[in-house]
Short mmCIF file of C-alpha atoms and ligand atoms in Angstrom, two decimals:
data_model
loop_
_atom_site.label_atom_id
_atom_site.label_comp_id
_atom_site.label_asym_id
_atom_site.label_seq_id
_atom_site.Cartn_x
_atom_site.Cartn_y
_atom_site.Cartn_z
CA UNK A 159 43.00 48.11 21.72
CA UNK A 160 40.99 50.61 23.86
CA UNK A 161 39.97 53.63 22.09
CA UNK A 162 42.35 55.79 24.07
CA UNK A 163 45.46 53.47 23.40
CA UNK A 164 44.34 53.63 19.80
CA UNK A 165 44.24 57.32 19.70
CA UNK A 166 47.38 57.44 21.21
CA UNK A 167 48.98 54.71 18.73
CA UNK A 168 48.01 56.50 15.81
CA UNK A 169 49.03 60.07 16.84
CA UNK A 170 52.47 58.58 17.13
CA UNK A 171 52.50 56.74 14.07
CA UNK A 172 51.08 56.19 10.98
CA UNK A 173 51.09 52.43 11.56
CA UNK A 174 47.99 50.60 11.11
CA UNK A 175 46.39 52.34 8.17
CA UNK A 176 49.76 53.00 6.46
CA UNK A 177 49.27 50.44 4.10
CA UNK A 178 45.91 51.41 2.46
CA UNK A 179 46.34 55.17 3.05
CA UNK A 180 46.78 57.24 0.15
CA UNK A 181 50.29 58.51 -0.91
CA UNK A 182 48.92 61.99 -0.47
CA UNK A 183 48.19 61.33 3.18
CA UNK A 184 51.53 59.72 3.75
CA UNK A 185 53.26 62.69 2.22
CA UNK A 186 51.49 65.15 4.65
CA UNK A 187 52.13 63.02 7.51
CA UNK A 188 56.06 62.56 6.57
CA UNK A 189 56.02 66.33 5.89
CA UNK A 190 55.10 66.82 9.70
CA UNK A 191 57.36 64.40 11.10
CA UNK A 192 60.28 65.49 8.75
CA UNK A 193 59.65 69.16 9.84
CA UNK A 194 59.63 68.19 13.57
CA UNK A 195 62.65 65.83 13.16
CA UNK A 196 64.71 68.52 11.56
CA UNK A 197 63.86 71.20 14.02
CA UNK A 198 64.53 69.02 16.95
CA UNK A 199 68.08 68.97 15.72
CA UNK A 200 68.57 72.76 15.32
CA UNK A 201 69.94 74.02 18.74
CA UNK A 202 68.84 71.16 20.93
CA UNK A 203 69.29 71.77 24.63
CA UNK A 204 72.64 71.89 25.78
CA UNK A 205 74.17 73.15 22.58
CA UNK A 206 75.38 76.52 21.37
CA UNK A 207 72.37 78.63 19.67
CA UNK A 208 72.58 77.88 15.95
CA UNK A 209 74.25 74.52 16.17
CA UNK A 210 72.72 71.94 13.98
CA UNK A 211 73.29 68.57 15.04
CA UNK A 212 73.84 66.03 12.24
CA UNK A 213 71.96 63.55 14.30
CA UNK A 214 70.93 63.17 17.76
CA UNK A 215 73.00 59.93 17.99
CA UNK A 216 76.27 60.52 20.38
CA UNK A 217 77.52 57.11 19.92
CA UNK A 218 77.79 54.30 17.37
CA UNK A 219 77.78 56.54 15.22
CA UNK A 220 78.71 59.69 16.82
CA UNK A 221 77.19 62.34 14.85
CA UNK A 222 76.57 65.09 17.61
CA UNK A 223 78.50 67.87 15.78
CA UNK A 224 77.69 70.64 13.69
CA UNK A 225 78.97 69.97 10.29
CA UNK A 226 79.32 73.06 8.01
CA UNK A 227 77.81 71.09 4.94
CA UNK A 228 74.88 69.41 6.69
CA UNK A 229 74.09 72.94 8.61
CA UNK A 230 74.19 74.88 5.48
CA UNK A 231 71.72 72.45 3.66
CA UNK A 232 69.48 72.02 6.52
CA UNK A 233 69.28 75.88 6.91
CA UNK A 234 68.68 75.69 3.41
CA UNK A 235 65.55 73.81 4.05
CA UNK A 236 64.52 76.23 6.59
CA UNK A 237 64.72 78.92 4.15
CA UNK A 238 62.73 77.03 1.92
CA UNK A 239 60.07 76.88 4.36
CA UNK A 240 60.35 80.78 5.42
CA UNK A 241 60.13 81.59 1.53
CA UNK A 242 57.03 79.24 1.03
CA UNK A 243 55.34 80.47 4.35
CA UNK A 244 52.57 83.04 3.98
CA UNK A 245 52.50 83.71 7.49
CA UNK A 246 54.40 86.42 8.80
CA UNK A 247 54.70 85.14 12.30
CA UNK A 248 55.89 81.90 11.26
CA UNK A 249 58.32 83.22 8.77
CA UNK A 250 59.82 85.33 11.77
CA UNK A 251 60.15 82.51 13.92
CA UNK A 252 62.00 80.59 11.01
CA UNK A 253 64.19 84.17 10.73
CA UNK A 254 65.19 83.85 14.23
CA UNK A 255 66.71 80.30 13.61
CA UNK A 256 68.59 82.09 10.56
CA UNK A 257 69.99 84.77 12.68
CA UNK A 258 71.32 82.19 15.61
CA UNK A 259 72.84 80.20 12.52
CA UNK A 260 74.38 83.62 11.28
CA UNK A 261 76.00 84.25 14.56
CA UNK A 262 77.27 80.82 15.19
CA UNK A 263 78.67 80.84 11.56
CA UNK A 264 80.71 83.94 12.06
CA UNK A 265 81.96 82.50 15.27
CA UNK A 266 83.14 79.17 13.37
CA UNK A 267 84.77 81.27 10.55
CA UNK A 268 86.85 82.99 13.56
CA UNK A 269 87.61 79.93 15.66
CA UNK A 270 91.27 78.71 15.17
CA UNK A 271 90.87 75.34 13.95
CA UNK A 272 93.26 72.39 12.36
CA UNK A 273 92.02 73.48 8.68
CA UNK A 274 93.73 76.78 9.43
CA UNK A 275 90.88 78.37 7.60
CA UNK A 276 87.03 78.33 6.60
CA UNK A 277 87.33 74.66 5.38
CA UNK A 278 87.26 73.09 8.62
CA UNK A 279 84.42 70.35 8.43
CA UNK A 280 82.88 70.39 11.65
CA UNK A 281 82.70 71.80 15.13
CA UNK A 282 81.77 70.62 18.54
CA UNK A 283 78.07 71.50 19.83
CA UNK A 284 79.43 74.25 22.07
CA UNK A 285 80.70 76.04 19.11
CA UNK A 286 84.57 75.29 19.86
CA UNK A 287 86.91 73.52 17.36
CA UNK A 288 87.12 69.79 16.98
CA UNK A 289 90.28 68.85 17.48
CA UNK A 290 90.21 65.34 16.42
CA UNK A 291 91.98 63.66 13.14
CA UNK A 292 89.24 64.10 10.24
CA UNK A 293 89.17 64.39 6.42
CA UNK A 294 90.12 68.34 6.32
CA UNK A 295 89.69 70.77 4.78
CA UNK A 296 86.04 70.16 3.14
CA UNK A 297 85.88 73.20 0.67
CA UNK A 298 82.21 72.79 -0.31
CA UNK A 299 81.35 74.17 3.37
CA UNK A 300 82.03 77.74 2.85
CA UNK A 301 80.38 77.77 -0.58
CA UNK A 302 77.16 76.06 0.67
CA UNK A 303 77.08 78.46 3.67
CA UNK A 304 77.28 81.62 1.47
CA UNK A 305 74.53 80.36 -0.85
CA UNK A 306 72.28 79.64 2.09
CA UNK A 307 72.69 83.11 3.65
CA UNK A 308 72.53 84.96 0.45
CA UNK A 309 69.04 83.39 0.21
CA UNK A 310 68.45 84.49 3.75
CA UNK A 311 69.57 88.33 2.93
CA UNK A 312 67.40 88.31 -0.41
CA UNK A 313 64.37 87.15 1.58
CA UNK A 314 64.78 89.55 4.42
CA UNK A 315 65.30 92.53 1.58
CA UNK A 316 62.05 91.21 -0.03
CA UNK A 317 60.12 91.19 3.19
CA UNK A 318 61.40 94.75 4.13
CA UNK A 319 63.32 93.43 7.13
CA UNK A 320 66.95 93.99 6.36
CA UNK A 321 67.83 97.21 8.25
CA UNK A 322 71.50 98.36 7.29
CA UNK A 323 72.69 97.42 10.99
CA UNK A 324 71.49 93.82 10.02
CA UNK A 325 72.70 94.05 6.51
CA UNK A 326 76.29 94.83 7.80
CA UNK A 327 76.48 91.51 9.70
CA UNK A 328 75.59 89.52 6.46
CA UNK A 329 77.73 91.47 3.98
CA UNK A 330 80.00 94.48 4.03
CA UNK A 331 82.18 95.42 0.84
CA UNK A 332 85.27 95.84 3.40
CA UNK A 333 88.47 93.80 3.33
CA UNK A 334 89.69 91.91 5.23
CA UNK A 335 86.05 90.73 5.45
CA UNK A 336 84.27 90.75 8.80
CA UNK A 337 80.93 89.80 7.67
CA UNK A 338 79.82 86.37 7.13
CA UNK A 339 78.88 86.13 3.61
CA UNK A 340 81.76 88.24 2.49
CA UNK A 341 84.50 86.01 4.16
CA UNK A 342 82.90 83.03 2.59
CA UNK A 343 82.87 84.41 -0.81
CA UNK A 344 86.48 85.71 -0.25
CA UNK A 345 87.47 82.17 0.88
CA UNK A 346 85.96 80.55 -1.93
CA UNK A 347 87.10 83.04 -4.67
CA UNK A 348 90.89 82.57 -3.50
CA UNK A 349 90.99 79.02 -2.35
CA UNK A 350 88.79 77.13 -5.05
CA UNK A 351 92.04 75.85 -7.02
CA UNK A 352 93.10 73.89 -4.05
CA UNK A 353 92.20 70.14 -3.46
CA UNK A 354 90.11 69.32 -0.48
CA UNK A 355 88.20 66.17 1.00
CA UNK A 356 84.87 65.47 -0.92
CA UNK A 357 81.30 65.69 0.47
CA UNK A 358 81.53 62.09 1.80
CA UNK A 359 84.85 63.05 3.64
CA UNK A 360 86.81 60.38 2.36
CA UNK A 361 88.79 61.29 -0.66
CA UNK A 362 91.33 64.28 -1.19
CA UNK A 363 91.10 65.62 -4.63
CA UNK A 364 89.11 67.84 -6.96
CA UNK A 365 85.44 67.00 -6.89
CA UNK A 366 82.64 67.89 -9.04
CA UNK A 367 80.26 68.56 -6.11
CA UNK A 368 82.68 70.88 -4.50
CA UNK A 369 83.19 72.84 -7.41
CA UNK A 370 79.69 73.00 -8.57
CA UNK A 371 78.75 74.64 -5.26
CA UNK A 372 81.83 77.03 -5.62
CA UNK A 373 80.76 78.10 -8.78
CA UNK A 374 77.13 78.99 -7.72
CA UNK A 375 78.49 80.71 -4.59
CA UNK A 376 80.63 82.88 -6.56
CA UNK A 377 77.89 83.51 -9.11
CA UNK A 378 75.20 84.15 -6.65
CA UNK A 379 77.58 86.27 -4.87
CA UNK A 380 78.68 88.32 -7.75
CA UNK A 381 74.83 89.36 -8.25
CA UNK A 382 74.64 90.07 -4.41
CA UNK A 383 77.74 92.15 -4.54
CA UNK A 384 76.62 93.96 -7.22
CA UNK A 385 73.13 94.74 -5.65
CA UNK A 386 75.06 96.34 -2.91
CA UNK A 387 77.52 98.32 -5.40
CA UNK A 388 80.53 96.30 -4.42
CA UNK A 389 81.18 95.98 -8.35
CA UNK A 390 84.87 95.34 -8.16
CA UNK A 391 84.24 92.23 -6.11
CA UNK A 392 81.45 91.16 -8.24
CA UNK A 393 83.73 91.22 -11.21
CA UNK A 394 86.32 89.48 -9.37
CA UNK A 395 83.92 86.73 -8.42
CA UNK A 396 82.64 86.04 -11.92
CA UNK A 397 86.20 85.94 -13.41
CA UNK A 398 86.88 83.26 -10.83
CA UNK A 399 83.74 81.29 -11.75
CA UNK A 400 84.76 81.51 -15.34
CA UNK A 401 88.08 79.92 -14.48
CA UNK A 402 86.29 77.32 -12.35
CA UNK A 403 84.05 76.49 -15.55
CA UNK A 404 86.99 75.21 -17.26
CA UNK A 405 87.90 72.83 -14.55
CA UNK A 406 84.29 71.46 -14.14
CA UNK A 407 83.93 70.81 -17.52
CA UNK A 408 86.90 68.44 -17.50
CA UNK A 409 84.78 66.24 -15.15
CA UNK A 410 82.84 65.29 -18.07
CA UNK A 411 84.25 61.98 -19.64
CA UNK A 412 82.95 61.57 -23.19
CA UNK A 413 84.22 58.24 -23.69
CA UNK A 414 82.43 56.91 -20.56
CA UNK A 415 79.28 59.04 -21.19
CA UNK A 416 79.31 60.33 -17.72
CA UNK A 417 80.40 63.04 -15.19
CA UNK A 418 83.44 61.69 -13.10
CA UNK A 419 82.95 62.80 -9.31
CA UNK A 420 86.66 63.26 -8.77
CA UNK A 421 89.96 64.07 -10.47
CA UNK A 422 93.50 64.40 -9.36
CA UNK A 423 92.65 62.30 -6.03
CA UNK A 424 95.54 61.40 -3.69
CA UNK A 425 93.36 58.67 -1.62
CA UNK A 426 93.97 55.16 -1.96
CA UNK A 427 91.66 53.98 0.85
CA UNK A 428 88.33 54.80 -0.66
CA UNK A 429 89.12 53.41 -4.19
CA UNK A 430 86.18 54.47 -6.73
CA UNK A 431 87.28 52.64 -10.00
CA UNK A 432 83.79 53.72 -11.69
CA UNK A 433 83.83 57.11 -10.19
CA UNK A 434 80.14 57.18 -10.37
CA UNK A 435 78.66 58.97 -7.49
CA UNK A 436 75.33 60.55 -6.58
CA UNK A 437 77.39 63.60 -5.46
CA UNK A 438 77.22 64.78 -9.15
CA UNK A 439 73.44 64.73 -9.11
CA UNK A 440 73.54 66.45 -5.53
CA UNK A 441 75.86 69.07 -7.36
CA UNK A 442 73.53 69.87 -10.01
CA UNK A 443 70.75 70.28 -7.55
CA UNK A 444 72.77 72.41 -4.96
CA UNK A 445 74.93 74.17 -7.41
CA UNK A 446 73.02 74.44 -10.68
CA UNK A 447 71.44 77.97 -11.59
CA UNK A 448 69.18 76.73 -14.31
CA UNK A 449 71.71 78.45 -16.95
CA UNK A 450 72.67 75.69 -18.81
CA UNK A 451 75.89 74.78 -17.11
CA UNK A 452 75.62 71.16 -15.60
CA UNK A 453 71.95 71.99 -14.31
CA UNK A 454 69.43 69.68 -14.16
CA UNK A 455 68.36 70.11 -17.86
CA UNK A 456 71.99 69.30 -18.90
CA UNK A 457 71.82 65.90 -20.81
CA UNK A 458 75.38 65.26 -19.50
CA UNK A 459 73.85 65.40 -16.00
CA UNK A 460 70.94 63.26 -16.91
CA UNK A 461 73.06 60.69 -18.43
CA UNK A 462 75.28 60.32 -15.28
CA UNK A 463 71.98 60.14 -13.03
CA UNK A 464 70.92 57.17 -15.16
CA UNK A 465 74.27 55.37 -15.26
CA UNK A 466 74.25 56.00 -11.22
CA UNK A 467 70.81 54.53 -10.94
CA UNK A 468 71.38 51.84 -13.03
CA UNK A 469 74.62 50.92 -10.78
CA UNK A 470 72.55 50.74 -7.77
CA UNK A 471 69.79 48.75 -9.47
CA UNK A 472 72.39 46.00 -10.25
CA UNK A 473 73.86 45.73 -6.74
CA UNK A 474 71.04 46.22 -3.99
CA UNK A 475 68.85 43.33 -3.03
CA UNK A 476 66.11 45.72 -2.37
CA UNK A 477 66.15 46.65 -5.98
CA UNK A 478 65.43 43.26 -7.45
CA UNK A 479 62.20 42.15 -8.73
CA UNK A 480 60.93 45.36 -7.10
CA UNK A 481 58.09 47.65 -8.80
CA UNK A 482 59.29 50.68 -6.75
CA UNK A 483 61.76 53.34 -7.98
CA UNK A 484 65.61 52.30 -7.46
CA UNK A 485 66.79 52.92 -4.05
CA UNK A 486 69.99 55.02 -4.38
CA UNK A 487 72.95 54.98 -2.65
CA UNK A 488 76.24 57.35 -2.43
CA UNK A 489 78.20 55.21 -4.98
CA UNK A 490 78.64 51.59 -5.93
CA UNK A 491 81.91 50.66 -4.42
CA UNK A 492 80.79 52.19 -1.08
CA UNK A 493 81.90 50.11 2.24
CA UNK A 494 80.35 52.60 4.86
CA UNK A 495 77.59 50.95 6.56
CA UNK A 496 76.48 53.63 8.70
CA UNK A 497 79.14 52.39 11.60
CA UNK A 498 82.12 51.39 9.88
CA UNK A 499 83.83 51.35 6.51
CA UNK A 500 84.46 47.53 7.02
CA UNK A 501 80.93 46.63 5.78
CA UNK A 502 79.09 47.10 2.44
CA UNK A 503 77.25 50.48 1.49
CA UNK A 504 73.71 50.78 1.55
CA UNK A 505 71.04 53.09 -0.08
CA UNK A 506 70.80 56.35 1.44
CA UNK A 507 67.70 58.42 2.37
CA UNK A 508 68.90 61.62 1.12
CA UNK A 509 70.23 60.28 -2.24
CA UNK A 510 67.00 58.85 -2.92
CA UNK A 511 65.01 61.87 -2.03
CA UNK A 512 67.34 63.75 -4.21
CA UNK A 513 66.10 61.72 -7.21
CA UNK A 514 62.81 62.61 -6.38
CA UNK A 515 63.75 66.29 -6.39
CA UNK A 516 65.55 65.85 -9.53
CA UNK A 517 62.54 64.68 -11.30
CA UNK A 518 60.37 67.40 -10.01
CA UNK A 519 62.71 70.17 -10.55
CA UNK A 520 63.50 68.93 -13.96
CA UNK A 521 59.92 68.87 -14.80
CA UNK A 522 59.33 72.46 -13.50
CA UNK A 523 62.54 73.43 -15.26
CA UNK A 524 61.15 72.05 -18.64
CA UNK A 525 57.91 73.61 -18.16
CA UNK A 526 59.60 77.15 -17.63
CA UNK A 527 61.74 76.77 -20.73
CA UNK A 528 58.68 75.74 -22.77
CA UNK A 529 60.43 72.81 -24.71
CA UNK A 530 62.48 69.76 -24.68
CA UNK A 531 64.86 67.78 -27.07
CA UNK A 532 65.37 64.21 -26.64
CA UNK A 533 69.15 63.66 -27.31
CA UNK A 534 71.34 60.49 -27.51
CA UNK A 535 72.49 61.22 -23.96
CA UNK A 536 69.25 61.95 -22.17
CA UNK A 537 67.36 59.40 -23.93
CA UNK A 538 68.48 56.45 -21.63
CA UNK A 539 67.18 58.81 -18.54
CA UNK A 540 63.87 59.06 -20.24
CA UNK A 541 63.65 55.52 -20.89
CA UNK A 542 63.96 54.59 -17.22
CA UNK A 543 60.83 56.61 -16.43
CA UNK A 544 58.20 54.08 -15.64
CA UNK A 545 55.45 55.33 -18.01
CA UNK A 546 54.52 53.80 -21.58
CA UNK A 547 55.09 57.24 -23.05
CA UNK A 548 58.73 57.12 -22.11
CA UNK A 549 59.22 54.11 -23.64
CA UNK A 550 58.71 55.00 -27.31
CA UNK A 551 60.78 58.21 -27.37
CA UNK A 552 63.65 58.72 -29.78
CA UNK A 553 66.47 60.74 -30.28
CA UNK A 554 65.69 64.06 -32.17
CA UNK A 555 62.19 64.24 -30.99
CA UNK A 556 61.19 67.77 -29.46
CA UNK A 557 58.25 68.67 -27.62
CA UNK A 558 56.92 72.19 -27.08
CA UNK A 559 54.39 73.56 -24.83
CA UNK A 560 50.86 72.90 -25.60
CA UNK A 561 51.42 69.73 -27.26
CA UNK A 562 50.07 66.60 -25.52
CA UNK A 563 53.42 64.87 -25.47
CA UNK A 564 54.81 67.76 -23.55
CA UNK A 565 52.34 67.50 -20.98
CA UNK A 566 52.69 63.69 -21.02
CA UNK A 567 56.73 64.17 -20.33
CA UNK A 568 56.07 66.42 -17.45
CA UNK A 569 53.48 63.98 -15.97
CA UNK A 570 56.01 61.09 -16.31
CA UNK A 571 58.62 63.10 -14.60
CA UNK A 572 56.23 63.94 -11.79
CA UNK A 573 55.08 60.39 -11.48
CA UNK A 574 58.73 59.24 -11.37
CA UNK A 575 59.48 61.60 -8.61
CA UNK A 576 56.48 60.15 -6.67
CA UNK A 577 57.99 56.69 -6.96
CA UNK A 578 61.59 57.59 -5.50
CA UNK A 579 59.34 59.13 -2.45
CA UNK A 580 57.39 55.86 -2.54
CA UNK A 581 60.54 53.77 -2.09
CA UNK A 582 61.76 55.91 0.89
CA UNK A 583 57.97 55.48 2.28
CA UNK A 584 58.62 51.62 1.95
CA UNK A 585 61.58 51.76 4.08
CA UNK A 586 61.13 54.61 6.29
CA UNK A 587 60.08 53.82 10.16
CA UNK A 588 56.27 53.64 10.67
CA UNK A 589 56.73 56.75 13.28
CA UNK A 590 58.17 58.89 10.32
CA UNK A 591 61.67 58.85 11.59
CA UNK A 592 64.61 58.46 9.06
CA UNK A 593 67.99 57.33 9.69
CA UNK A 594 70.74 57.88 7.42
CA UNK A 595 70.65 54.67 5.38
CA UNK A 596 68.47 51.66 3.94
CA UNK A 597 69.90 48.31 4.10
CA UNK A 598 70.66 47.30 0.89
CA UNK A 599 69.10 43.48 1.44
CA UNK A 600 66.56 44.07 3.95
CA UNK A 601 65.47 47.79 3.75
CA UNK A 602 65.40 48.39 7.00
CA UNK A 603 66.76 51.86 8.42
CA UNK A 604 70.34 51.61 9.41
CA UNK A 605 73.28 54.28 10.66
CA UNK A 606 72.59 57.51 12.24
CA UNK A 607 68.99 57.95 13.43
CA UNK A 608 66.93 60.87 12.58
CA UNK A 609 69.66 62.20 10.25
CA UNK A 610 68.95 65.92 10.05
CA UNK A 611 69.94 66.08 6.30
CA UNK A 612 67.61 62.93 5.72
CA UNK A 613 64.31 64.95 6.81
CA UNK A 614 65.56 68.19 5.27
CA UNK A 615 66.18 66.43 1.97
CA UNK A 616 62.54 65.10 2.34
CA UNK A 617 60.99 68.69 2.84
CA UNK A 618 62.83 70.06 -0.38
CA UNK A 619 61.86 67.30 -2.40
CA UNK A 620 58.25 67.87 -1.51
CA UNK A 621 58.66 71.47 -1.78
CA UNK A 622 59.92 70.77 -5.41
CA UNK A 623 56.93 68.70 -5.99
C1 NOJ B 1367 82.37 59.10 8.63
C2 NOJ B 1367 82.08 59.78 7.21
O1 NOJ B 1367 80.93 60.82 7.53
C3 NOJ B 1367 81.64 58.98 6.25
O2 NOJ B 1367 81.35 59.74 5.19
C4 NOJ B 1367 82.83 58.21 5.97
O3 NOJ B 1367 82.41 57.09 5.06
C5 NOJ B 1367 83.32 57.62 7.21
N1 NOJ B 1367 83.59 58.53 8.42
C6 NOJ B 1367 84.68 56.76 7.00
O4 NOJ B 1367 85.54 57.82 6.34
C1 NOJ B 1368 78.60 61.32 6.70
C2 NOJ B 1368 78.22 61.80 5.25
O1 NOJ B 1368 79.15 61.10 4.31
C3 NOJ B 1368 78.78 63.34 5.32
O2 NOJ B 1368 78.41 63.76 4.09
C4 NOJ B 1368 78.26 64.07 6.29
O3 NOJ B 1368 78.59 65.30 6.32
C5 NOJ B 1368 78.23 63.39 7.85
N1 NOJ B 1368 78.11 61.87 7.68
C6 NOJ B 1368 77.42 64.01 8.72
O4 NOJ B 1368 76.03 63.81 8.42
#
C-alpha cells in the first residue's frame, strides 16, 4: 500500500492496528465515531429540524422515522455532552440542537395521531403523523422526553442562559398545558395507570421500564415545578409517583428472585415465559434516581441483572468459551433478528453498552455512598465479576471507604465495565459503525446499520466511565 493510501485507510478505520492497539485508544477512536454517527442522524438533510432518525436505513429494516423514545434517549446523550463540555461555543451548538428538538417535540405533541394523545410512538421525518399500523400507544415516550428536557432547562439555568421567554417555551404553570415539559408531565401524571406497548413495541401491558421512567419524570418534574413556584402541581406529581411506586414494587417476584418486566399483558404474539428482559436494567439506568428505589445499588436490580446475563450466556454461541464479557440481548425468547420476527434474537449493542454503564455507574454510586454490603441477592452479581477478589465474597460482608476491599470492589466493577465495552469492540465494524444487533453465532453486526441509539449508548457508557 502506498503511503497516501495507508493514511487514507487509517483515517477511515481503525483496522490494521486494531488488534494490538490499546483499549484506551480504541475508546477514543470509537468515541469520535459514535459522536459523528449520532450527529449524522440528528436532523439529516431532507428532514424537519429536530428530527432524530432511528437509523439511516430506509429499507430492510425501515428505521427512517423519528421515534419519541429513541430521540429522547439520544438527545439525553447530547445533554451529557453539553454538561461535560467546558467550551462555551461547543455547548451552545449542542444547545441549538436541543432547541430544534424542543420545537419539534411541541409539534409532535400537538399533531393529531392514531394514539389520540402523547403516547404516539413515532412520526414521519417531515414531522407529520405516521398513519400505519403500529404498537400504540407507548407511554415511556413522554416520560423520557420530559426527563431530557428538564435536564436541558436545568443546564440553561446553570449557564445563565434561560431567559423568561425561553423558559416559557419549556415550562409554564398554566393549564391546559401549552409548554412542552408541562404537557408531558400532565400526560404522565394522568395516564400512568393505563396499559401501553413496551419499549420493544411488542407487548401490551404494564411494564417495569415504562413505569420507572414515568416515576422519574414525575419526581424530576415535581422538583422542577417547585423551583418555578408551581407547588400544587409539584404535590400532585409527588402523589402520583407514590401511587406508582406501589405498582412498580409488584414487579419484584420474591419467589423467582428477580424483577419481572411485564404484568397484566394482553398480547399472545410475543410470549416471554421467563419475563427476564434487559428493559429492567434499562429502567434502573434511565429511571433510577439514586434514592434506593430500584436504583443501580438495589440488590433486586443486581439480582435481576445477573439472571438476565446468565440467560444470554447460556443461549448465544458467541458467549461460549469466550473470555470476553457476556454479549447481552433484549430477552431470551426474542425472535426479532433485525429484519423480521420469524428469526432468532441476537445480542444488542445498546444492551451490552448498558451493562458497561451499569458497572461504571454502580461503582460511582457506591463510592459516593461510602459503603457497600454484600447480600444474598447481590452476591451472584458480584461473583460474576471477573476478578479474584469477587470470587471470595460472602453474604454479610460490609466494606467502607478507606478499606482496601472497598477499593478492590470499585476496581472490579470498573474492569467489568471495560470487559463489556471490549465485547462491543470485538463485534463493532472496523470503521466504528454500529448496527442494532450482534449475531448470536457469528458476532457480525446485523439489523439497522448505524442505529443512533447504539452510538448514543456508547457515549453515555464512556461518560459514566
Ligand atoms: C419492530 C420493532 O421495533 C421491534 O422491536 C419488534 O420486535 C418488531 N418490529 C416486531 O414487532
Ligand atoms: C426497535 C426497538 O425494539 C425499539 O425500542 C426502537 O424504538 C426501534 N427499534 C427504533 O430504534
